[in-house]
Each structure stands twice: as structure tokens, then as C-alpha cells.
């Protein structure tokens, strides 16, 4: 796979987005949050992500270093994406692949990131 265009949403559809990302470089993480959520994450530059609807229906959660803005639907609690920065300060988005239309995250081969030790 190469970079492709995807559409995604929360469970109820109140929050919807589009992103250009590469699903060949997904990760899973074993930190206290990701482990429990079961997220498979893809990353995109902030300019390759568009929030189409639901900004007013998002709730933010931050933990640990407080750098990632974990955003989830207030109605059903689904976290579709997070805003953050790469180590060099470049804005990026971490996208929960489970929320992308037409994608089977279980068919991907994500890299395991050891967030529990970070």
C-alpha cells in the first residue's frame, strides 16, 4: 500500500473526517490507554487530515506527557484520532484505523510500539 485517501467516523457518525495516510506503517501500542482501547494507529501530517463534522461533539483527554490531544465523540465515546506533534515539532494526527471505512485493521501487520516503557 502507498498513501491513500480514507474516510472515517465515530460510531454514531457525529464526528467524521478524511485523511491521506499509509496503512503499511501502522502501530499498536501497549501503553495504559492504547492497550485497553485496542487501537491500531496510522499517522498523517496535520495538513493531510480534515475534520468534516463534529468538532463541537469532541471531548479531549490528555495523560502522561500531556502532549497528545486524544479526541473522542461525546455521544458514544469512540476515539477516532489524536492531534500531536512529531519530535521535531511538525503537527501530525494519529488515526484510529478501526474508524476508517472499508478497512479491516485485523488484516494489517502493525509494528508493536512499547509505549508502556516510554
Short mmCIF file of C-alpha atoms in Angstrom, two decimals:
data_model
loop_
_atom_site.label_atom_id
_atom_site.label_comp_id
_atom_site.label_asym_id
_atom_site.label_seq_id
_atom_site.Cartn_x
_atom_site.Cartn_y
_atom_site.Cartn_z
CA UNK A 1 0.00 0.00 0.00
CA UNK A 2 1.00 3.58 -0.51
CA UNK A 3 -0.56 6.76 0.75
CA UNK A 4 -4.28 6.63 0.02
CA UNK A 5 -7.35 8.69 0.88
CA UNK A 6 -9.63 7.36 3.63
CA UNK A 7 -12.86 8.47 5.27
CA UNK A 8 -13.59 7.76 8.90
CA UNK A 9 -16.06 8.46 11.67
CA UNK A 10 -17.08 7.67 15.19
CA UNK A 11 -19.73 5.00 15.83
CA UNK A 12 -22.75 7.34 15.63
CA UNK A 13 -21.39 9.43 12.74
CA UNK A 14 -21.48 12.73 14.62
CA UNK A 15 -17.71 13.05 14.09
CA UNK A 16 -16.39 12.43 10.59
CA UNK A 17 -13.03 13.00 8.97
CA UNK A 18 -10.84 12.29 5.95
CA UNK A 19 -7.13 11.60 5.80
CA UNK A 20 -4.36 10.70 3.40
CA UNK A 21 -2.20 8.09 5.11
CA UNK A 22 -0.17 4.94 4.56
CA UNK A 23 -1.56 1.79 6.18
CA UNK A 24 1.72 -0.07 5.66
CA UNK A 25 3.20 1.71 8.68
CA UNK A 26 0.58 1.23 11.39
CA UNK A 27 1.34 0.56 15.03
CA UNK A 28 -0.23 -0.93 18.11
CA UNK A 29 0.85 0.38 21.50
CA UNK A 30 0.88 -1.24 24.93
CA UNK A 31 0.59 1.96 26.98
CA UNK A 32 -2.12 2.02 29.64
CA UNK A 33 -4.58 3.72 27.25
CA UNK A 34 -3.92 2.13 23.84
CA UNK A 35 -3.74 -1.39 25.26
CA UNK A 36 -7.26 -1.04 26.65
CA UNK A 37 -8.66 0.65 23.54
CA UNK A 38 -7.21 -1.89 21.11
CA UNK A 39 -6.30 0.88 18.70
CA UNK A 40 -4.37 0.29 15.50
CA UNK A 41 -2.82 3.64 14.62
CA UNK A 42 -1.80 5.25 11.35
CA UNK A 43 -0.12 8.64 11.18
CA UNK A 44 -0.56 11.57 8.84
CA UNK A 45 0.72 15.13 8.62
CA UNK A 46 -1.85 17.54 10.07
CA UNK A 47 -2.36 19.10 6.61
CA UNK A 48 -3.36 15.66 5.22
CA UNK A 49 -6.27 15.41 7.71
CA UNK A 50 -9.67 17.12 7.50
CA UNK A 51 -12.28 17.10 10.25
CA UNK A 52 -15.52 17.23 8.24
CA UNK A 53 -18.08 17.29 11.05
CA UNK A 54 -18.40 17.08 14.79
CA UNK A 55 -15.80 19.45 16.20
CA UNK A 56 -18.41 20.57 18.73
CA UNK A 57 -19.06 16.91 19.64
CA UNK A 58 -15.46 16.14 20.62
CA UNK A 59 -14.09 15.78 24.12
CA UNK A 60 -10.37 15.94 24.80
CA UNK A 61 -8.32 13.75 27.09
CA UNK A 62 -4.60 14.14 27.86
CA UNK A 63 -2.40 11.98 30.05
CA UNK A 64 1.23 11.10 30.76
CA UNK A 65 3.28 13.81 28.96
CA UNK A 66 0.08 15.77 28.12
CA UNK A 67 1.35 16.26 24.54
CA UNK A 68 -1.23 14.20 22.64
CA UNK A 69 -4.76 15.56 22.37
CA UNK A 70 -6.86 12.37 22.42
CA UNK A 71 -10.21 13.38 20.93
CA UNK A 72 -13.33 11.29 21.21
CA UNK A 73 -17.05 11.55 20.48
CA UNK A 74 -19.07 12.86 23.44
CA UNK A 75 -22.07 10.77 22.38
CA UNK A 76 -20.61 7.25 22.18
CA UNK A 77 -17.02 7.66 23.41
CA UNK A 78 -15.23 6.45 20.27
CA UNK A 79 -11.74 7.91 19.76
CA UNK A 80 -11.15 8.33 16.04
CA UNK A 81 -7.95 10.37 16.15
CA UNK A 82 -5.50 12.38 18.22
CA UNK A 83 -3.62 15.57 17.46
CA UNK A 84 0.04 15.77 18.35
CA UNK A 85 3.49 16.65 17.09
CA UNK A 86 6.43 14.69 15.81
CA UNK A 87 9.66 15.01 17.86
CA UNK A 88 10.76 17.85 15.54
CA UNK A 89 7.55 19.80 16.28
CA UNK A 90 5.76 19.06 12.98
CA UNK A 91 1.98 18.79 13.56
CA UNK A 92 0.61 15.29 12.99
CA UNK A 93 -2.52 13.21 13.51
CA UNK A 94 -2.71 9.69 14.90
CA UNK A 95 -5.71 8.00 13.29
CA UNK A 96 -7.51 5.03 14.81
CA UNK A 97 -7.64 2.66 11.80
CA UNK A 98 -10.63 0.91 13.41
CA UNK A 99 -12.66 4.02 12.50
CA UNK A 100 -11.80 4.04 8.76
CA UNK A 101 -14.42 2.97 6.23
CA UNK A 102 -13.64 -0.14 4.20
CA UNK A 103 -10.51 -1.06 6.15
CA UNK A 104 -10.03 -4.30 8.07
CA UNK A 105 -7.43 -3.42 10.72
CA UNK A 106 -7.00 -7.13 11.57
CA UNK A 107 -5.64 -7.72 8.05
CA UNK A 108 -2.79 -5.23 8.63
CA UNK A 109 0.62 -6.01 10.10
CA UNK A 110 1.19 -3.24 12.63
CA UNK A 111 4.50 -2.67 14.37
CA UNK A 112 4.28 -3.14 18.15
CA UNK A 113 5.36 0.05 19.96
CA UNK A 114 6.40 -0.30 23.60
CA UNK A 115 4.59 2.72 24.99
CA UNK A 116 4.46 1.12 28.46
CA UNK A 117 8.22 1.60 28.79
CA UNK A 118 8.31 5.10 27.30
#
